Amino acid sequence: MTDLGDLRASDAEREDVVEQLRVASVDGRLTLVELTDRTEAAYKATTRAELALITQDLPDTGPAAYRPAAPQRKKRWFMSIMGDTKRRGKWRVDSDLAALSVMGDVVLDLREAEVRTDVIDITAIAVMGDVKIIVPDGVEIDLDGFALMGDKKVDVLEAPHGMRVPVVRVHGYALMGDIKVYGDARAKPIRRGWAAWREHLGLDAFHGEPRQIRD
């Protein structure tokens, strides 16, 4: 008799797990890098047993769980004027973000942030300075705005088309400055508790020697 866990997973079952992960992130149970890694694992899982492993430490919210929208707070600003401002490690994102750099550097590392919103919305302004945003590879990046005598750049390994992955939306305005969005492979490594799962499921789709950035 075939073990039920060995049965092949359907597309609908994968989408149910992705929704469960999204709800867990909004509830504060997963960081952005954990959400991204597990979402990728869900889409690449082939059996029900693999899907069960992905969510074994999360409550079962059901395939269509409803969560009321959190009240919107004022935009949270990170500013640097002729200096450096860095936000990394464990922190909470529950409102829109804004970064202003005037002859300085602002670094926002979102990988270990607890993201309480469906979309991370960032306004980045660089005037003769740099704004650097670090995200996990596998998220979707939407960058708009303009650059005058400056540069706007995305260097992120995005997930294949069709996956419902976390979205980071950046409105960038650069005047003789740079706005750069970097993926995990281009930044200093962090501790990833989910790395063992990626290796177990054969999910390391991105190869090559990482090139670190200086921030």
Short mmCIF file of N, CA, C and O in Angstrom, two decimals, residues 81-145:
data_model
loop_
_atom_site.label_atom_id
_atom_site.label_comp_id
_atom_site.label_asym_id
_atom_site.label_seq_id
_atom_site.Cartn_x
_atom_site.Cartn_y
_atom_site.Cartn_z
N ILE A 81 22.49 62.00 6.39
CA ILE A 81 23.00 63.24 5.82
C ILE A 81 24.49 63.31 6.16
O ILE A 81 24.87 63.47 7.33
N MET A 82 25.30 63.10 5.15
CA MET A 82 26.75 63.09 5.31
C MET A 82 27.17 62.07 6.37
O MET A 82 28.03 62.34 7.21
N GLY A 83 26.54 60.92 6.35
CA GLY A 83 26.86 59.85 7.30
C GLY A 83 26.30 58.53 6.82
O GLY A 83 25.95 58.37 5.65
N ASP A 84 26.20 57.55 7.72
CA ASP A 84 25.71 56.22 7.39
C ASP A 84 24.55 55.84 8.30
O ASP A 84 24.58 56.09 9.51
N THR A 85 23.53 55.21 7.70
CA THR A 85 22.41 54.64 8.45
C THR A 85 22.19 53.23 7.95
O THR A 85 22.01 53.02 6.74
N LYS A 86 22.21 52.26 8.87
CA LYS A 86 22.05 50.86 8.48
C LYS A 86 20.99 50.21 9.37
O LYS A 86 21.00 50.38 10.58
N ARG A 87 20.10 49.45 8.72
CA ARG A 87 19.11 48.67 9.48
C ARG A 87 19.17 47.24 8.99
O ARG A 87 18.85 46.94 7.84
N ARG A 88 19.57 46.34 9.86
CA ARG A 88 19.71 44.94 9.50
C ARG A 88 19.37 44.09 10.71
O ARG A 88 19.08 44.60 11.79
N GLY A 89 19.42 42.76 10.51
CA GLY A 89 19.09 41.86 11.60
C GLY A 89 17.59 41.73 11.78
O GLY A 89 16.81 41.88 10.84
N LYS A 90 17.16 41.45 13.01
CA LYS A 90 15.75 41.25 13.32
C LYS A 90 15.05 42.60 13.50
O LYS A 90 15.44 43.39 14.36
N TRP A 91 14.05 42.87 12.69
CA TRP A 91 13.24 44.06 12.86
C TRP A 91 11.91 43.84 12.17
O TRP A 91 11.72 42.90 11.41
N ARG A 92 10.94 44.69 12.49
CA ARG A 92 9.57 44.51 12.01
C ARG A 92 9.25 45.52 10.92
O ARG A 92 9.55 46.71 11.05
N VAL A 93 8.61 45.03 9.85
CA VAL A 93 8.13 45.89 8.78
C VAL A 93 6.61 45.77 8.75
O VAL A 93 6.06 44.77 8.30
N ASP A 94 5.94 46.79 9.27
CA ASP A 94 4.48 46.78 9.29
C ASP A 94 3.90 48.06 8.71
O ASP A 94 2.73 48.39 8.94
N SER A 95 4.72 48.81 7.96
CA SER A 95 4.26 50.02 7.28
C SER A 95 5.17 50.26 6.09
O SER A 95 6.19 49.58 5.92
N ASP A 96 4.82 51.23 5.26
CA ASP A 96 5.68 51.58 4.15
C ASP A 96 6.99 52.17 4.68
O ASP A 96 7.03 52.78 5.75
N LEU A 97 8.07 51.98 3.92
CA LEU A 97 9.38 52.45 4.31
C LEU A 97 9.86 53.56 3.37
O LEU A 97 9.44 53.63 2.22
N ALA A 98 10.74 54.42 3.89
CA ALA A 98 11.34 55.46 3.07
C ALA A 98 12.79 55.63 3.49
O ALA A 98 13.12 55.61 4.68
N ALA A 99 13.67 55.78 2.51
CA ALA A 99 15.10 55.97 2.77
C ALA A 99 15.56 57.23 2.05
O ALA A 99 15.32 57.39 0.86
N LEU A 100 16.22 58.14 2.79
CA LEU A 100 16.74 59.38 2.23
C LEU A 100 18.23 59.46 2.53
O LEU A 100 18.64 59.41 3.70
N SER A 101 19.03 59.58 1.48
CA SER A 101 20.47 59.70 1.63
C SER A 101 20.94 60.98 0.94
O SER A 101 20.71 61.16 -0.26
N VAL A 102 21.58 61.85 1.71
CA VAL A 102 22.16 63.09 1.17
C VAL A 102 23.65 63.06 1.48
O VAL A 102 24.06 63.21 2.64
N MET A 103 24.46 62.80 0.49
CA MET A 103 25.91 62.68 0.65
C MET A 103 26.25 61.67 1.74
O MET A 103 27.16 61.88 2.55
N GLY A 104 25.51 60.58 1.78
CA GLY A 104 25.74 59.53 2.77
C GLY A 104 25.26 58.20 2.24
O GLY A 104 25.00 58.04 1.04
N ASP A 105 25.13 57.23 3.13
CA ASP A 105 24.71 55.88 2.75
C ASP A 105 23.58 55.42 3.67
O ASP A 105 23.66 55.56 4.89
N VAL A 106 22.54 54.81 3.06
CA VAL A 106 21.48 54.15 3.80
C VAL A 106 21.43 52.70 3.33
O VAL A 106 21.35 52.44 2.13
N VAL A 107 21.50 51.76 4.27
CA VAL A 107 21.42 50.34 3.95
C VAL A 107 20.23 49.75 4.69
O VAL A 107 20.15 49.83 5.92
N LEU A 108 19.30 49.16 3.94
CA LEU A 108 18.16 48.46 4.52
C LEU A 108 18.28 46.98 4.16
O LEU A 108 18.17 46.62 2.99
N ASP A 109 18.55 46.14 5.14
CA ASP A 109 18.66 44.70 4.92
C ASP A 109 17.35 44.06 5.39
O ASP A 109 17.06 44.00 6.58
N LEU A 110 16.56 43.58 4.43
CA LEU A 110 15.23 43.06 4.72
C LEU A 110 15.19 41.56 4.98
O LEU A 110 14.13 41.01 5.29
N ARG A 111 16.32 40.90 4.88
CA ARG A 111 16.30 39.44 4.89
C ARG A 111 15.77 38.85 6.20
O ARG A 111 15.03 37.87 6.17
N GLU A 112 16.14 39.44 7.34
CA GLU A 112 15.71 38.90 8.62
C GLU A 112 14.56 39.69 9.23
O GLU A 112 14.22 39.50 10.40
N ALA A 113 13.95 40.56 8.42
CA ALA A 113 12.83 41.35 8.92
C ALA A 113 11.57 40.50 8.99
O ALA A 113 11.35 39.61 8.17
N GLU A 114 10.72 40.78 9.99
CA GLU A 114 9.39 40.20 10.07
C GLU A 114 8.45 41.12 9.30
O GLU A 114 8.18 42.24 9.72
N VAL A 115 7.97 40.63 8.18
CA VAL A 115 7.18 41.46 7.27
C VAL A 115 5.70 41.20 7.53
O VAL A 115 5.21 40.09 7.31
N ARG A 116 4.98 42.22 8.00
CA ARG A 116 3.58 42.07 8.35
C ARG A 116 2.65 42.55 7.24
O ARG A 116 1.44 42.65 7.44
N THR A 117 3.20 42.87 6.07
CA THR A 117 2.39 43.34 4.95
C THR A 117 2.59 42.41 3.76
O THR A 117 3.60 41.73 3.64
N ASP A 118 1.59 42.38 2.86
CA ASP A 118 1.70 41.52 1.68
C ASP A 118 2.75 42.02 0.70
O ASP A 118 3.39 41.24 -0.01
N VAL A 119 2.93 43.34 0.63
CA VAL A 119 3.90 43.96 -0.28
C VAL A 119 4.76 44.92 0.54
O VAL A 119 4.25 45.70 1.34
N ILE A 120 6.08 44.86 0.35
CA ILE A 120 6.98 45.82 0.99
C ILE A 120 7.13 47.00 0.04
O ILE A 120 7.65 46.86 -1.07
N ASP A 121 6.68 48.17 0.47
CA ASP A 121 6.70 49.36 -0.37
C ASP A 121 7.75 50.33 0.18
O ASP A 121 7.66 50.76 1.32
N ILE A 122 8.74 50.67 -0.66
CA ILE A 122 9.86 51.51 -0.22
C ILE A 122 10.02 52.70 -1.15
O ILE A 122 10.09 52.53 -2.38
N THR A 123 10.11 53.88 -0.59
CA THR A 123 10.49 55.08 -1.34
C THR A 123 11.95 55.36 -1.04
O THR A 123 12.33 55.53 0.12
N ALA A 124 12.79 55.39 -2.07
CA ALA A 124 14.23 55.59 -1.90
C ALA A 124 14.66 56.86 -2.62
O ALA A 124 14.40 57.01 -3.82
N ILE A 125 15.32 57.77 -1.89
CA ILE A 125 15.78 59.04 -2.46
C ILE A 125 17.27 59.17 -2.18
O ILE A 125 17.70 59.13 -1.02
N ALA A 126 18.06 59.32 -3.25
CA ALA A 126 19.51 59.43 -3.11
C ALA A 126 19.98 60.71 -3.78
O ALA A 126 19.82 60.87 -5.00
N VAL A 127 20.54 61.64 -2.99
CA VAL A 127 21.08 62.89 -3.50
C VAL A 127 22.57 62.91 -3.19
O VAL A 127 22.98 63.08 -2.04
N MET A 128 23.37 62.66 -4.20
CA MET A 128 24.82 62.57 -4.03
C MET A 128 25.17 61.56 -2.94
O MET A 128 26.11 61.76 -2.16
N GLY A 129 24.39 60.50 -2.87
CA GLY A 129 24.61 59.44 -1.88
C GLY A 129 24.11 58.11 -2.41
O GLY A 129 23.74 57.99 -3.58
N ASP A 130 24.07 57.10 -1.55
CA ASP A 130 23.67 55.76 -1.95
C ASP A 130 22.57 55.23 -1.04
O ASP A 130 22.62 55.41 0.18
N VAL A 131 21.60 54.55 -1.65
CA VAL A 131 20.60 53.77 -0.91
C VAL A 131 20.73 52.33 -1.39
O VAL A 131 20.59 52.06 -2.58
N LYS A 132 21.03 51.41 -0.47
CA LYS A 132 21.18 50.00 -0.80
C LYS A 132 20.12 49.21 -0.06
O LYS A 132 19.96 49.34 1.15
N ILE A 133 19.41 48.37 -0.80
CA ILE A 133 18.36 47.53 -0.24
C ILE A 133 18.73 46.08 -0.50
O ILE A 133 18.96 45.69 -1.65
N ILE A 134 18.82 45.28 0.56
CA ILE A 134 19.23 43.88 0.44
C ILE A 134 18.03 42.99 0.70
O ILE A 134 17.35 43.13 1.72
N VAL A 135 17.77 42.06 -0.22
CA VAL A 135 16.60 41.17 -0.12
C VAL A 135 17.05 39.74 -0.36
O VAL A 135 18.14 39.50 -0.88
N PRO A 136 16.23 38.76 0.01
CA PRO A 136 16.55 37.38 -0.37
C PRO A 136 16.39 37.18 -1.88
O PRO A 136 15.47 37.75 -2.48
N ASP A 137 17.28 36.43 -2.49
CA ASP A 137 17.03 36.03 -3.87
C ASP A 137 15.74 35.22 -3.91
O ASP A 137 15.46 34.43 -3.01
N GLY A 138 14.96 35.43 -4.96
CA GLY A 138 13.70 34.71 -5.08
C GLY A 138 12.48 35.58 -4.88
O GLY A 138 11.37 35.13 -5.15
N VAL A 139 12.67 36.84 -4.43
CA VAL A 139 11.53 37.74 -4.32
C VAL A 139 11.32 38.45 -5.66
O VAL A 139 12.19 38.45 -6.52
N GLU A 140 10.16 39.06 -5.80
CA GLU A 140 9.87 39.85 -7.00
C GLU A 140 10.18 41.31 -6.72
O GLU A 140 9.73 41.86 -5.72
N ILE A 141 10.94 41.95 -7.59
CA ILE A 141 11.33 43.34 -7.43
C ILE A 141 10.62 44.19 -8.49
O ILE A 141 10.67 43.89 -9.67
N ASP A 142 9.97 45.25 -8.02
CA ASP A 142 9.31 46.21 -8.92
C ASP A 142 9.94 47.57 -8.64
O ASP A 142 9.66 48.21 -7.63
N LEU A 143 10.84 48.01 -9.53
CA LEU A 143 11.56 49.27 -9.34
C LEU A 143 11.12 50.28 -10.37
O LEU A 143 11.15 50.03 -11.58
N ASP A 144 10.67 51.46 -9.89
CA ASP A 144 10.32 52.54 -10.81
C ASP A 144 10.99 53.82 -10.33
O ASP A 144 11.77 53.81 -9.39
N GLY A 145 10.67 54.95 -10.97
CA GLY A 145 11.28 56.22 -10.60
C GLY A 145 12.21 56.72 -11.68
O GLY A 145 12.06 56.39 -12.87
#
